[in-house]
Amino acid sequence: MANDASTVFDLVILGGGSGGYAAALRGAQLGLDVALIEKDKVGGTCLHRGCIPTKALLHAGEIADQARESESVGVKATFEGIDIAGVHKYKDGVVSGLYKGLQGLVASRKVTYIEGEGRLSSPTSVDVGGQRIQGRHILLATGSVPKSLPGLNIDGDRIISSDHALVLDRVPKSAVILGGGVIGVEFASAWKSFGVDVTIVEGLKHLVPVEDENSSKLLERAFRKRGIKFNLGTFFQKAEYTQDGVKVTLADGKEFEAEVLLVAIGRGPVSQGLGYEEAGVAMDRGYVLVDEYMRTNVPTVSAVGDLVPTLQLAHVGFAEGILVAERLAGLKTVPIDYDGVPRVTYCHPEVASVGITEAKAKEIYGADKVVALKYNLAGNGRSKILQTSGEIKLVQVKDGAVVGVHMVGDRMGEQVGEAQLIYNWEALPAEVAQLIHAHPTQSEALGEAHLALAGKPRKKYAAAPGQPHPE
C-alpha cells in the first residue's frame, strides 16, 4: 500500500452522502484541508436512490391522479396511462441536475475528491485504490442499504428492494409491500396512483408506527378510501414464487399473491468489512456508536448519518456532518435534539410531524399534564380548495409549551417548517396565536389550531381539547 506521508489532511471523510458531503463542504469553508472518499456518486442514497427519486415518482403519481379527477373541478382531461420510460426520464433529469450542482459545489470548495472504495486502515488513515490517505481526523459516513429478512432472497425481479423499485422497467399489475413504514407507504401511494393493486403487510398494529397514533389512523382511513389494502398486526413468515409472481404467507397462515413483492422493512448500516472494528471502533448490530457530538470511542474517529443509530433522515445526516466539521474547526457546537427534527412521509395524503407524540408526552409529563387538540382541515379554505382532508394535532404540556405537532393532509410537509420553530423555540399557544397567518393558506390551519388551544375565537372545525370533532 503506497503511503503518501507528505499529505496529511485535517479531515478524511469516508462516504459522500448527505452527512459526508455536508461535513466536507462546511469543513472546507472553515479552512480545514478535506478529503472526501466515495465509491459511487457524491450525494449518496438521498440523491440517487432515496429522497429525490422517490418524491419524483410520487409527483408523477399526483399528476396521474389529477388527470383522473380533473372533471371534479370542471376541467376536461383524459388519463391514458403511465409511460414508465417517460417517468424515469423525468426522475433521472431531476437527479442529474442536482448531482451536477453538487459536484460543482464540492469542486468550488476545493475539497479533494477521491473516487474509490475506501477502508479504514487505522484510526488516522483510509486505504483506497492502492493509496493510503492520512488524516488528523476520520469521519465515517458510509450510509445504509435496504434490509431483508433471513430466507428472503431479493432477486431484483419478483422480490425487490426500494433500489430496484426506483428503476423498475414496468408498472406491475399488483404488488405486496412488506413494511408499512415510510418507504412502504410512499411506494404504495405512488404505485396506487400508477394503477397498481397494492397490499401492505405490516407486523405492527399501525401504518407509519413511529408517528402519533392519530396520524396513523388518519392515514389508514385515507388509504382505505384510495383502495390501498393493508394487513396489520401479523408478521411475515415466508415468500414463494408462483407461476406469475410471488405468494406471501403470514404467521397466521393468511396468504397474499401479487406480481412483485417489495421488501421495505427499513435500511441497515454499511459497515461490514470496512475495518471499523479492527481499528477499535465500538459498534452494535452493525451501527457505529457515538456520543451527542458524533464522537466514537476512538478520539480521532467520528461517525454520522445512517451509519449511526439516530434518525435515518438525510437532513439529520446533513446536520450531523456540519456538527462534526464545526467541532473540529474549534467552533462551539450544540448537540442535536432529535425530537426537534421535522419528519415527513410524502404519501398521499402526507404525514408530517415534529416533537413528541401524545403517548410519549404522557409518559414524560404524566397524563394529567398533557393537553391535545385536533384541528380538522375541513375548516381550512385552502385545503378545501385543494380537496384534501386531514388534521393538525397539537400536543401541549398543560399551561406550557407545545411539545408535538402532528399533521396529515396533502402538502402538510410544507407546513412542518413553522411547526419546527414552534417546537424548538418552546412556543406557548398564545404566542403562536397572536401571529397573523395569510388567508387563504394551509399554514392558516396551524395558526387556527393554536388559537383554539389558547382559548381564542376559532372556526368550528377546531375541536376543543378532549372533545370530538364537530363533523
GROMACS .gro file of C-alpha atoms in nm:
model
  471
    1MET     CA    1   0.000   0.000   0.000
    2ALA     CA    2   0.153   0.328  -0.113
    3ASN     CA    3   0.171   0.579   0.170
    4ASP     CA    4   0.192   0.943   0.065
    5ALA     CA    5   0.304   1.077   0.403
    6SER     CA    6   0.368   1.422   0.256
    7THR     CA    7  -0.006   1.495   0.260
    8VAL     CA    8  -0.195   1.471   0.586
    9PHE     CA    9  -0.548   1.607   0.565
   10ASP     CA   10  -0.721   1.772   0.857
   11LEU     CA   11  -1.029   1.562   0.783
   12VAL     CA   12  -1.071   1.248   0.576
   13ILE     CA   13  -1.433   1.152   0.510
   14LEU     CA   14  -1.532   0.801   0.409
   15GLY     CA   15  -1.864   0.830   0.227
   16GLY     CA   16  -2.009   1.111   0.015
   17GLY     CA   17  -2.376   1.103   0.110
   18SER     CA   18  -2.566   1.376   0.294
   19GLY     CA   19  -2.357   1.352   0.611
   20GLY     CA   20  -2.025   1.315   0.434
   21TYR     CA   21  -2.057   1.592   0.180
   22ALA     CA   22  -2.207   1.831   0.438
   23ALA     CA   23  -1.902   1.779   0.659
   24ALA     CA   24  -1.672   1.826   0.359
   25LEU     CA   25  -1.834   2.150   0.245
   26ARG     CA   26  -1.855   2.302   0.592
   27GLY     CA   27  -1.508   2.185   0.688
   28ALA     CA   28  -1.352   2.337   0.376
   29GLN     CA   29  -1.548   2.659   0.435
   30LEU     CA   30  -1.393   2.678   0.783
   31GLY     CA   31  -1.039   2.633   0.650
   32LEU     CA   32  -0.989   2.261   0.701
   33ASP     CA   33  -0.798   2.060   0.441
   34VAL     CA   34  -1.056   1.796   0.349
   35ALA     CA   35  -1.051   1.470   0.150
   36LEU     CA   36  -1.383   1.310   0.054
   37ILE     CA   37  -1.383   0.944  -0.049
   38GLU     CA   38  -1.683   0.795  -0.233
   39LYS     CA   39  -1.709   0.465  -0.422
   40ASP     CA   40  -2.022   0.559  -0.621
   41LYS     CA   41  -2.158   0.912  -0.665
   42VAL     CA   42  -2.147   1.208  -0.432
   43GLY     CA   43  -2.496   1.264  -0.294
   44GLY     CA   44  -2.540   0.910  -0.169
   45THR     CA   45  -2.869   0.733  -0.107
   46CYS     CA   46  -3.076   1.050  -0.068
   47LEU     CA   47  -2.997   1.196  -0.408
   48HIS     CA   48  -2.963   0.879  -0.613
   49ARG     CA   49  -3.174   0.606  -0.451
   50GLY     CA   50  -3.388   0.771  -0.185
   51CYS     CA   51  -3.541   1.110  -0.109
   52ILE     CA   52  -3.521   1.275  -0.450
   53PRO     CA   53  -3.615   0.994  -0.693
   54THR     CA   54  -3.898   0.864  -0.472
   55LYS     CA   55  -4.053   1.211  -0.448
   56ALA     CA   56  -4.028   1.242  -0.827
   57LEU     CA   57  -4.228   0.918  -0.860
   58LEU     CA   58  -4.482   1.047  -0.609
   59HIS     CA   59  -4.520   1.371  -0.804
   60ALA     CA   60  -4.576   1.176  -1.126
   61GLY     CA   61  -4.843   0.979  -0.942
   62GLU     CA   62  -5.002   1.301  -0.821
   63ILE     CA   63  -5.025   1.427  -1.179
   64ALA     CA   64  -5.188   1.098  -1.282
   65ASP     CA   65  -5.447   1.131  -1.005
   66GLN     CA   66  -5.518   1.492  -1.104
   67ALA     CA   67  -5.577   1.386  -1.463
   68ARG     CA   68  -5.822   1.117  -1.350
   69GLU     CA   69  -6.005   1.356  -1.117
   70SER     CA   70  -5.995   1.674  -1.327
   71GLU     CA   71  -6.368   1.674  -1.403
   72SER     CA   72  -6.443   1.728  -1.033
   73VAL     CA   73  -6.321   2.086  -1.079
   74GLY     CA   74  -6.470   2.136  -1.422
   75VAL     CA   75  -6.162   2.057  -1.628
   76LYS     CA   76  -6.199   1.802  -1.907
   77ALA     CA   77  -5.894   1.584  -1.939
   78THR     CA   78  -5.822   1.220  -2.016
   79PHE     CA   79  -5.583   0.982  -1.846
   80GLU     CA   80  -5.428   0.743  -2.098
   81GLY     CA   81  -5.184   0.558  -1.876
   82ILE     CA   82  -4.832   0.564  -1.737
   83ASP     CA   83  -4.532   0.585  -1.970
   84ILE     CA   84  -4.280   0.439  -1.726
   85ALA     CA   85  -3.986   0.526  -1.953
   86GLY     CA   86  -4.106   0.886  -1.953
   87VAL     CA   87  -4.145   0.882  -1.575
   88HIS     CA   88  -3.788   0.758  -1.538
   89LYS     CA   89  -3.662   1.023  -1.782
   90TYR     CA   90  -3.828   1.293  -1.571
   91LYS     CA   91  -3.699   1.142  -1.244
   92ASP     CA   92  -3.346   1.095  -1.374
   93GLY     CA   93  -3.341   1.451  -1.508
   94VAL     CA   94  -3.420   1.588  -1.162
   95VAL     CA   95  -3.148   1.373  -1.005
   96SER     CA   96  -2.894   1.458  -1.276
   97GLY     CA   97  -2.943   1.832  -1.238
   98LEU     CA   98  -2.897   1.820  -0.862
   99TYR     CA   99  -2.598   1.587  -0.897
  100LYS     CA  100  -2.419   1.824  -1.133
  101GLY     CA  101  -2.484   2.112  -0.897
  102LEU     CA  102  -2.343   1.919  -0.603
  103GLN     CA  103  -2.034   1.816  -0.800
  104GLY     CA  104  -1.972   2.181  -0.881
  105LEU     CA  105  -2.016   2.282  -0.519
  106VAL     CA  106  -1.763   2.024  -0.397
  107ALA     CA  107  -1.514   2.137  -0.659
  108SER     CA  108  -1.564   2.506  -0.579
  109ARG     CA  109  -1.485   2.448  -0.212
  110LYS     CA  110  -1.155   2.284  -0.313
  111VAL     CA  111  -1.240   1.956  -0.143
  112THR     CA  112  -1.006   1.676  -0.256
  113TYR     CA  113  -1.248   1.425  -0.406
  114ILE     CA  114  -1.125   1.066  -0.430
  115GLU     CA  115  -1.335   0.813  -0.618
  116GLY     CA  116  -1.298   0.457  -0.499
  117GLU     CA  117  -1.394   0.208  -0.230
  118GLY     CA  118  -1.227   0.307   0.095
  119ARG     CA  119  -1.146   0.105   0.404
  120LEU     CA  120  -1.043   0.232   0.747
  121SER     CA  121  -0.685   0.109   0.792
  122SER     CA  122  -0.604   0.283   1.120
  123PRO     CA  123  -0.756   0.550   1.344
  124THR     CA  124  -0.588   0.810   1.120
  125SER     CA  125  -0.592   0.659   0.771
  126VAL     CA  126  -0.814   0.522   0.497
  127ASP     CA  127  -0.695   0.292   0.218
  128VAL     CA  128  -0.847   0.346  -0.126
  129GLY     CA  129  -0.732   0.237  -0.471
  130GLY     CA  130  -0.386   0.127  -0.358
  131GLN     CA  131  -0.325   0.455  -0.178
  132ARG     CA  132  -0.320   0.534   0.193
  133ILE     CA  133  -0.494   0.862   0.275
  134GLN     CA  134  -0.377   1.010   0.605
  135GLY     CA  135  -0.593   1.235   0.820
  136ARG     CA  136  -0.570   1.401   1.159
  137HIS     CA  137  -0.936   1.305   1.194
  138ILE     CA  138  -1.152   1.046   1.017
  139LEU     CA  139  -1.527   1.076   0.962
  140LEU     CA  140  -1.717   0.757   0.886
  141ALA     CA  141  -2.026   0.824   0.673
  142THR     CA  142  -2.081   0.505   0.474
  143GLY     CA  143  -2.460   0.512   0.497
  144SER     CA  144  -2.707   0.227   0.464
  145VAL     CA  145  -2.863  -0.028   0.227
  146PRO     CA  146  -3.210  -0.188   0.215
  147LYS     CA  147  -3.258  -0.464   0.469
  148SER     CA  148  -3.410  -0.806   0.415
  149LEU     CA  149  -3.514  -1.099   0.634
  150PRO     CA  150  -3.350  -1.442   0.683
  151GLY     CA  151  -3.451  -1.672   0.399
  152LEU     CA  152  -3.599  -1.389   0.191
  153ASN     CA  153  -3.391  -1.363  -0.125
  154ILE     CA  154  -3.418  -1.027  -0.303
  155ASP     CA  155  -3.376  -1.119  -0.670
  156GLY     CA  156  -3.439  -0.777  -0.824
  157ASP     CA  157  -3.721  -0.907  -1.042
  158ARG     CA  158  -4.011  -1.055  -0.845
  159ILE     CA  159  -3.879  -0.985  -0.495
  160ILE     CA  160  -3.733  -0.637  -0.497
  161SER     CA  161  -3.592  -0.365  -0.272
  162SER     CA  162  -3.659   0.007  -0.297
  163ASP     CA  163  -3.342   0.035  -0.509
  164HIS     CA  164  -3.496  -0.197  -0.769
  165ALA     CA  165  -3.838  -0.033  -0.743
  166LEU     CA  166  -3.689   0.303  -0.846
  167VAL     CA  167  -3.566   0.162  -1.178
  168LEU     CA  168  -3.835  -0.098  -1.246
  169ASP     CA  169  -3.895  -0.107  -1.622
  170ARG     CA  170  -4.266  -0.181  -1.591
  171VAL     CA  171  -4.570  -0.088  -1.388
  172PRO     CA  172  -4.667  -0.413  -1.212
  173LYS     CA  173  -5.032  -0.515  -1.212
  174SER     CA  174  -5.015  -0.598  -0.842
  175ALA     CA  175  -4.773  -0.568  -0.553
  176VAL     CA  176  -4.738  -0.679  -0.193
  177ILE     CA  177  -4.529  -0.437   0.011
  178LEU     CA  178  -4.363  -0.583   0.317
  179GLY     CA  179  -4.337  -0.299   0.568
  180GLY     CA  180  -4.573  -0.013   0.645
  181GLY     CA  181  -4.315   0.246   0.743
  182VAL     CA  182  -4.209   0.550   0.541
  183ILE     CA  183  -4.062   0.360   0.245
  184GLY     CA  184  -4.352   0.115   0.223
  185VAL     CA  185  -4.635   0.369   0.233
  186GLU     CA  186  -4.461   0.605  -0.011
  187PHE     CA  187  -4.424   0.332  -0.272
  188ALA     CA  188  -4.777   0.210  -0.200
  189SER     CA  189  -4.905   0.561  -0.264
  190ALA     CA  190  -4.709   0.613  -0.587
  191TRP     CA  191  -4.791   0.270  -0.725
  192LYS     CA  192  -5.161   0.307  -0.649
  193SER     CA  193  -5.156   0.632  -0.845
  194PHE     CA  194  -4.993   0.439  -1.131
  195GLY     CA  195  -5.279   0.186  -1.123
  196VAL     CA  196  -5.116  -0.096  -0.925
  197ASP     CA  197  -5.326  -0.318  -0.699
  198VAL     CA  198  -5.137  -0.269  -0.370
  199THR     CA  199  -5.142  -0.457  -0.040
  200ILE     CA  200  -4.920  -0.353   0.253
  201VAL     CA  201  -4.818  -0.610   0.516
  202GLU     CA  202  -4.712  -0.453   0.847
  203GLY     CA  203  -4.637  -0.663   1.154
  204LEU     CA  204  -4.709  -0.382   1.398
  205LYS     CA  205  -5.060  -0.258   1.468
  206HIS     CA  206  -5.047   0.059   1.257
  207LEU     CA  207  -4.902   0.205   0.939
  208VAL     CA  208  -4.618   0.455   0.998
  209PRO     CA  209  -4.597   0.312   1.353
  210VAL     CA  210  -4.345   0.566   1.485
  211GLU     CA  211  -4.589   0.852   1.427
  212ASP     CA  212  -4.861   0.967   1.665
  213GLU     CA  213  -5.138   0.705   1.665
  214ASN     CA  214  -5.392   0.961   1.544
  215SER     CA  215  -5.179   1.028   1.234
  216SER     CA  216  -5.154   0.656   1.164
  217LYS     CA  217  -5.530   0.613   1.188
  218LEU     CA  218  -5.593   0.909   0.958
  219LEU     CA  219  -5.354   0.767   0.700
  220GLU     CA  220  -5.516   0.425   0.723
  221ARG     CA  221  -5.858   0.582   0.665
  222ALA     CA  222  -5.729   0.774   0.364
  223PHE     CA  223  -5.562   0.463   0.219
  224ARG     CA  224  -5.887   0.267   0.252
  225LYS     CA  225  -6.066   0.539   0.055
  226ARG     CA  226  -5.797   0.517  -0.213
  227GLY     CA  227  -5.830   0.139  -0.234
  228ILE     CA  228  -5.487   0.065  -0.088
  229LYS     CA  229  -5.523  -0.258   0.110
  230PHE     CA  230  -5.321  -0.340   0.421
  231ASN     CA  231  -5.289  -0.615   0.678
  232LEU     CA  232  -5.174  -0.505   1.024
  233GLY     CA  233  -5.058  -0.682   1.336
  234THR     CA  234  -4.929  -1.008   1.186
  235PHE     CA  235  -4.570  -1.073   1.085
  236PHE     CA  236  -4.434  -1.217   0.763
  237GLN     CA  237  -4.348  -1.587   0.753
  238LYS     CA  238  -4.234  -1.675   0.400
  239ALA     CA  239  -4.244  -1.589   0.031
  240GLU     CA  240  -4.265  -1.836  -0.258
  241TYR     CA  241  -4.257  -1.798  -0.634
  242THR     CA  242  -4.577  -1.872  -0.821
  243GLN     CA  243  -4.620  -1.917  -1.196
  244ASP     CA  244  -4.676  -1.545  -1.246
  245GLY     CA  245  -4.538  -1.379  -0.935
  246VAL     CA  246  -4.497  -1.424  -0.561
  247LYS     CA  247  -4.708  -1.567  -0.279
  248VAL     CA  248  -4.659  -1.420   0.068
  249THR     CA  249  -4.761  -1.616   0.376
  250LEU     CA  250  -4.805  -1.455   0.717
  251ALA     CA  251  -4.756  -1.608   1.061
  252ASP     CA  252  -5.132  -1.668   1.097
  253GLY     CA  253  -5.148  -1.856   0.767
  254LYS     CA  254  -5.302  -1.573   0.565
  255GLU     CA  255  -5.175  -1.558   0.206
  256PHE     CA  256  -5.138  -1.280  -0.050
  257GLU     CA  257  -5.036  -1.316  -0.415
  258ALA     CA  258  -4.901  -1.046  -0.643
  259GLU     CA  259  -4.673  -0.987  -0.940
  260VAL     CA  260  -4.399  -0.839  -0.720
  261LEU     CA  261  -4.304  -0.827  -0.353
  262LEU     CA  262  -4.137  -0.506  -0.240
  263VAL     CA  263  -3.930  -0.558   0.075
  264ALA     CA  264  -3.948  -0.225   0.261
  265ILE     CA  265  -3.860  -0.319   0.617
  266GLY     CA  266  -3.601  -0.047   0.663
  267ARG     CA  267  -3.234   0.012   0.597
  268GLY     CA  268  -2.926  -0.128   0.767
  269PRO     CA  269  -2.581   0.031   0.814
  270VAL     CA  270  -2.297  -0.024   0.567
  271SER     CA  271  -2.008  -0.118   0.796
  272GLN     CA  272  -1.915  -0.480   0.740
  273GLY     CA  273  -1.562  -0.542   0.616
  274LEU     CA  274  -1.461  -0.177   0.627
  275GLY     CA  275  -1.207  -0.207   0.908
  276TYR     CA  276  -1.406  -0.029   1.176
  277GLU     CA  277  -1.386  -0.297   1.443
  278GLU     CA  278  -1.020  -0.368   1.365
  279ALA     CA  279  -0.945  -0.001   1.433
  280GLY     CA  280  -1.113  -0.033   1.772
  281VAL     CA  281  -1.438   0.149   1.690
  282ALA     CA  282  -1.723   0.042   1.920
  283MET     CA  283  -2.023  -0.100   1.734
  284ASP     CA  284  -2.363  -0.255   1.795
  285ARG     CA  285  -2.551  -0.464   1.537
  286GLY     CA  286  -2.352  -0.302   1.259
  287TYR     CA  287  -2.409   0.055   1.379
  288VAL     CA  288  -2.118   0.272   1.490
  289LEU     CA  289  -2.177   0.403   1.842
  290VAL     CA  290  -2.132   0.775   1.901
  291ASP     CA  291  -2.195   1.036   2.171
  292GLU     CA  292  -2.405   1.350   2.130
  293TYR     CA  293  -2.119   1.519   1.943
  294MET     CA  294  -2.088   1.227   1.698
  295ARG     CA  295  -1.760   1.112   1.854
  296THR     CA  296  -1.679   0.742   1.864
  297ASN     CA  297  -1.475   0.582   2.142
  298VAL     CA  298  -1.165   0.636   1.924
  299PRO     CA  299  -1.056   1.001   1.968
  300THR     CA  300  -0.964   1.054   1.603
  301VAL     CA  301  -1.278   0.898   1.457
  302SER     CA  302  -1.633   1.035   1.429
  303ALA     CA  303  -1.940   0.894   1.251
  304VAL     CA  304  -2.265   1.037   1.112
  305GLY     CA  305  -2.575   0.955   0.911
  306ASP     CA  306  -2.743   0.619   0.861
  307LEU     CA  307  -2.428   0.451   0.993
  308VAL     CA  308  -2.511   0.560   1.349
  309PRO     CA  309  -2.831   0.474   1.544
  310THR     CA  310  -3.002   0.812   1.505
  311LEU     CA  311  -3.296   0.905   1.279
  312GLN     CA  312  -3.235   0.776   0.926
  313LEU     CA  313  -3.313   1.104   0.753
  314ALA     CA  314  -3.098   1.289   0.501
  315HIS     CA  315  -3.137   1.621   0.680
  316VAL     CA  316  -3.029   1.457   1.006
  317GLY     CA  317  -2.711   1.324   0.846
  318PHE     CA  318  -2.651   1.666   0.692
  319ALA     CA  319  -2.681   1.837   1.032
  320GLU     CA  320  -2.458   1.577   1.196
  321GLY     CA  321  -2.191   1.631   0.930
  322ILE     CA  322  -2.195   2.006   0.990
  323LEU     CA  323  -2.173   1.950   1.366
  324VAL     CA  324  -1.857   1.739   1.322
  325ALA     CA  325  -1.692   1.988   1.088
  326GLU     CA  326  -1.762   2.280   1.321
  327ARG     CA  327  -1.640   2.087   1.625
  328LEU     CA  328  -1.313   2.001   1.451
  329ALA     CA  329  -1.271   2.364   1.343
  330GLY     CA  330  -1.295   2.474   1.705
  331LEU     CA  331  -1.641   2.627   1.698
  332LYS     CA  332  -1.886   2.587   1.984
  333THR     CA  333  -2.137   2.316   1.893
  334VAL     CA  334  -2.473   2.214   2.035
  335PRO     CA  335  -2.595   1.852   2.030
  336ILE     CA  336  -2.890   1.779   1.802
  337ASP     CA  337  -3.234   1.749   1.962
  338TYR     CA  338  -3.366   1.461   1.754
  339ASP     CA  339  -3.723   1.518   1.874
  340GLY     CA  340  -3.698   1.864   1.717
  341VAL     CA  341  -3.616   1.728   1.372
  342PRO     CA  342  -3.904   1.760   1.121
  343ARG     CA  343  -4.027   1.428   0.978
  344VAL     CA  344  -4.232   1.394   0.659
  345THR     CA  345  -4.379   1.091   0.483
  346TYR     CA  346  -4.461   1.202   0.128
  347CYS     CA  347  -4.752   0.970   0.053
  348HIS     CA  348  -5.099   1.094  -0.045
  349PRO     CA  349  -5.201   1.234   0.199
  350GLU     CA  350  -4.873   1.346   0.353
  351VAL     CA  351  -4.785   1.279   0.717
  352ALA     CA  352  -4.567   1.544   0.884
  353SER     CA  353  -4.457   1.586   1.243
  354VAL     CA  354  -4.211   1.744   1.481
  355GLY     CA  355  -4.173   1.692   1.853
  356ILE     CA  356  -4.311   1.403   2.055
  357THR     CA  357  -4.632   1.201   2.032
  358GLU     CA  358  -4.919   1.236   2.278
  359ALA     CA  359  -4.835   0.893   2.423
  360LYS     CA  360  -4.470   0.991   2.476
  361ALA     CA  361  -4.571   1.322   2.633
  362LYS     CA  362  -4.791   1.140   2.883
  363GLU     CA  363  -4.501   0.909   2.969
  364ILE     CA  364  -4.272   1.206   3.033
  365TYR     CA  365  -4.507   1.459   3.196
  366GLY     CA  366  -4.798   1.247   3.323
  367ALA     CA  367  -5.138   1.202   3.160
  368ASP     CA  368  -5.297   1.481   3.366
  369LYS     CA  369  -5.031   1.730   3.248
  370VAL     CA  370  -5.085   1.683   2.874
  371VAL     CA  371  -5.341   1.861   2.655
  372ALA     CA  372  -5.412   1.754   2.296
  373LEU     CA  373  -5.614   1.945   2.036
  374LYS     CA  374  -5.716   1.840   1.685
  375TYR     CA  375  -5.795   2.083   1.405
  376ASN     CA  376  -5.978   1.935   1.108
  377LEU     CA  377  -5.863   2.063   0.769
  378ALA     CA  378  -6.228   2.078   0.663
  379GLY     CA  379  -6.225   2.420   0.830
  380ASN     CA  380  -5.931   2.544   0.622
  381GLY     CA  381  -6.026   2.722   0.299
  382ARG     CA  382  -5.708   2.639   0.107
  383SER     CA  383  -5.731   2.269   0.197
  384LYS     CA  384  -6.096   2.271   0.089
  385ILE     CA  385  -5.994   2.418  -0.248
  386LEU     CA  386  -5.723   2.153  -0.286
  387GLN     CA  387  -5.979   1.884  -0.195
  388THR     CA  388  -5.765   1.737   0.077
  389SER     CA  389  -5.879   1.614   0.416
  390GLY     CA  390  -5.685   1.556   0.735
  391GLU     CA  391  -5.600   1.707   1.070
  392ILE     CA  392  -5.345   1.903   1.265
  393LYS     CA  393  -5.294   1.772   1.616
  394LEU     CA  394  -5.115   1.976   1.882
  395VAL     CA  395  -4.969   1.824   2.197
  396GLN     CA  396  -4.909   2.071   2.481
  397VAL     CA  397  -4.779   2.048   2.833
  398LYS     CA  398  -5.064   2.194   3.038
  399ASP     CA  399  -5.012   2.572   3.076
  400GLY     CA  400  -4.682   2.532   2.893
  401ALA     CA  401  -4.521   2.487   2.554
  402VAL     CA  402  -4.636   2.289   2.254
  403VAL     CA  403  -4.421   1.974   2.251
  404GLY     CA  404  -4.568   1.797   1.947
  405VAL     CA  405  -4.720   1.896   1.613
  406HIS     CA  406  -4.867   1.615   1.404
  407MET     CA  407  -5.022   1.683   1.064
  408VAL     CA  408  -5.195   1.471   0.799
  409GLY     CA  409  -5.309   1.610   0.464
  410ASP     CA  410  -5.179   1.699   0.119
  411ARG     CA  411  -4.885   1.944   0.132
  412MET     CA  412  -4.855   1.922   0.510
  413GLY     CA  413  -4.484   1.865   0.461
  414GLU     CA  414  -4.463   2.229   0.353
  415GLN     CA  415  -4.605   2.336   0.690
  416VAL     CA  416  -4.352   2.150   0.902
  417GLY     CA  417  -4.104   2.440   0.892
  418GLU     CA  418  -4.325   2.657   1.110
  419ALA     CA  419  -4.405   2.356   1.328
  420GLN     CA  420  -4.031   2.306   1.378
  421LEU     CA  421  -3.993   2.663   1.504
  422ILE     CA  422  -4.290   2.624   1.738
  423TYR     CA  423  -4.137   2.314   1.899
  424ASN     CA  424  -3.773   2.420   1.903
  425TRP     CA  425  -3.845   2.768   2.039
  426GLU     CA  426  -4.072   2.618   2.306
  427ALA     CA  427  -4.359   2.839   2.196
  428LEU     CA  428  -4.668   2.885   2.408
  429PRO     CA  429  -5.002   2.852   2.222
  430ALA     CA  430  -5.085   3.217   2.300
  431GLU     CA  431  -4.757   3.330   2.141
  432VAL     CA  432  -4.834   3.150   1.816
  433ALA     CA  433  -5.198   3.260   1.829
  434GLN     CA  434  -5.101   3.628   1.811
  435LEU     CA  435  -4.920   3.575   1.481
  436ILE     CA  436  -5.133   3.655   1.176
  437HIS     CA  437  -5.131   3.382   0.912
  438ALA     CA  438  -5.204   3.465   0.547
  439HIS     CA  439  -5.551   3.378   0.419
  440PRO     CA  440  -5.627   3.151   0.246
  441THR     CA  441  -5.326   2.929   0.309
  442GLN     CA  442  -5.280   2.588   0.466
  443SER     CA  443  -5.045   2.747   0.720
  444GLU     CA  444  -5.354   2.925   0.847
  445ALA     CA  445  -5.471   2.590   0.985
  446LEU     CA  446  -5.167   2.579   1.212
  447GLY     CA  447  -5.249   2.928   1.335
  448GLU     CA  448  -5.616   2.837   1.390
  449ALA     CA  449  -5.516   2.529   1.590
  450HIS     CA  450  -5.306   2.745   1.822
  451LEU     CA  451  -5.588   2.998   1.853
  452ALA     CA  452  -5.812   2.716   1.969
  453LEU     CA  453  -5.552   2.584   2.213
  454ALA     CA  454  -5.506   2.935   2.352
  455GLY     CA  455  -5.883   2.963   2.408
  456LYS     CA  456  -5.933   3.236   2.148
  457PRO     CA  457  -6.214   3.254   1.889
  458ARG     CA  458  -6.177   2.972   1.640
  459LYS     CA  459  -6.353   2.821   1.346
  460LYS     CA  460  -6.600   2.543   1.415
  461TYR     CA  461  -6.368   2.269   1.289
  462ALA     CA  462  -6.119   2.313   1.570
  463ALA     CA  463  -6.236   2.073   1.838
  464ALA     CA  464  -6.175   2.182   2.196
  465PRO     CA  465  -5.923   1.972   2.388
  466GLY     CA  466  -6.076   1.636   2.474
  467GLN     CA  467  -6.387   1.699   2.262
  468PRO     CA  468  -6.497   1.513   1.945
  469HIS     CA  469  -6.478   1.676   1.603
  470PRO     CA  470  -6.780   1.884   1.505
  471GLU     CA  471  -6.804   1.697   1.176
   0.00000   0.00000   0.00000
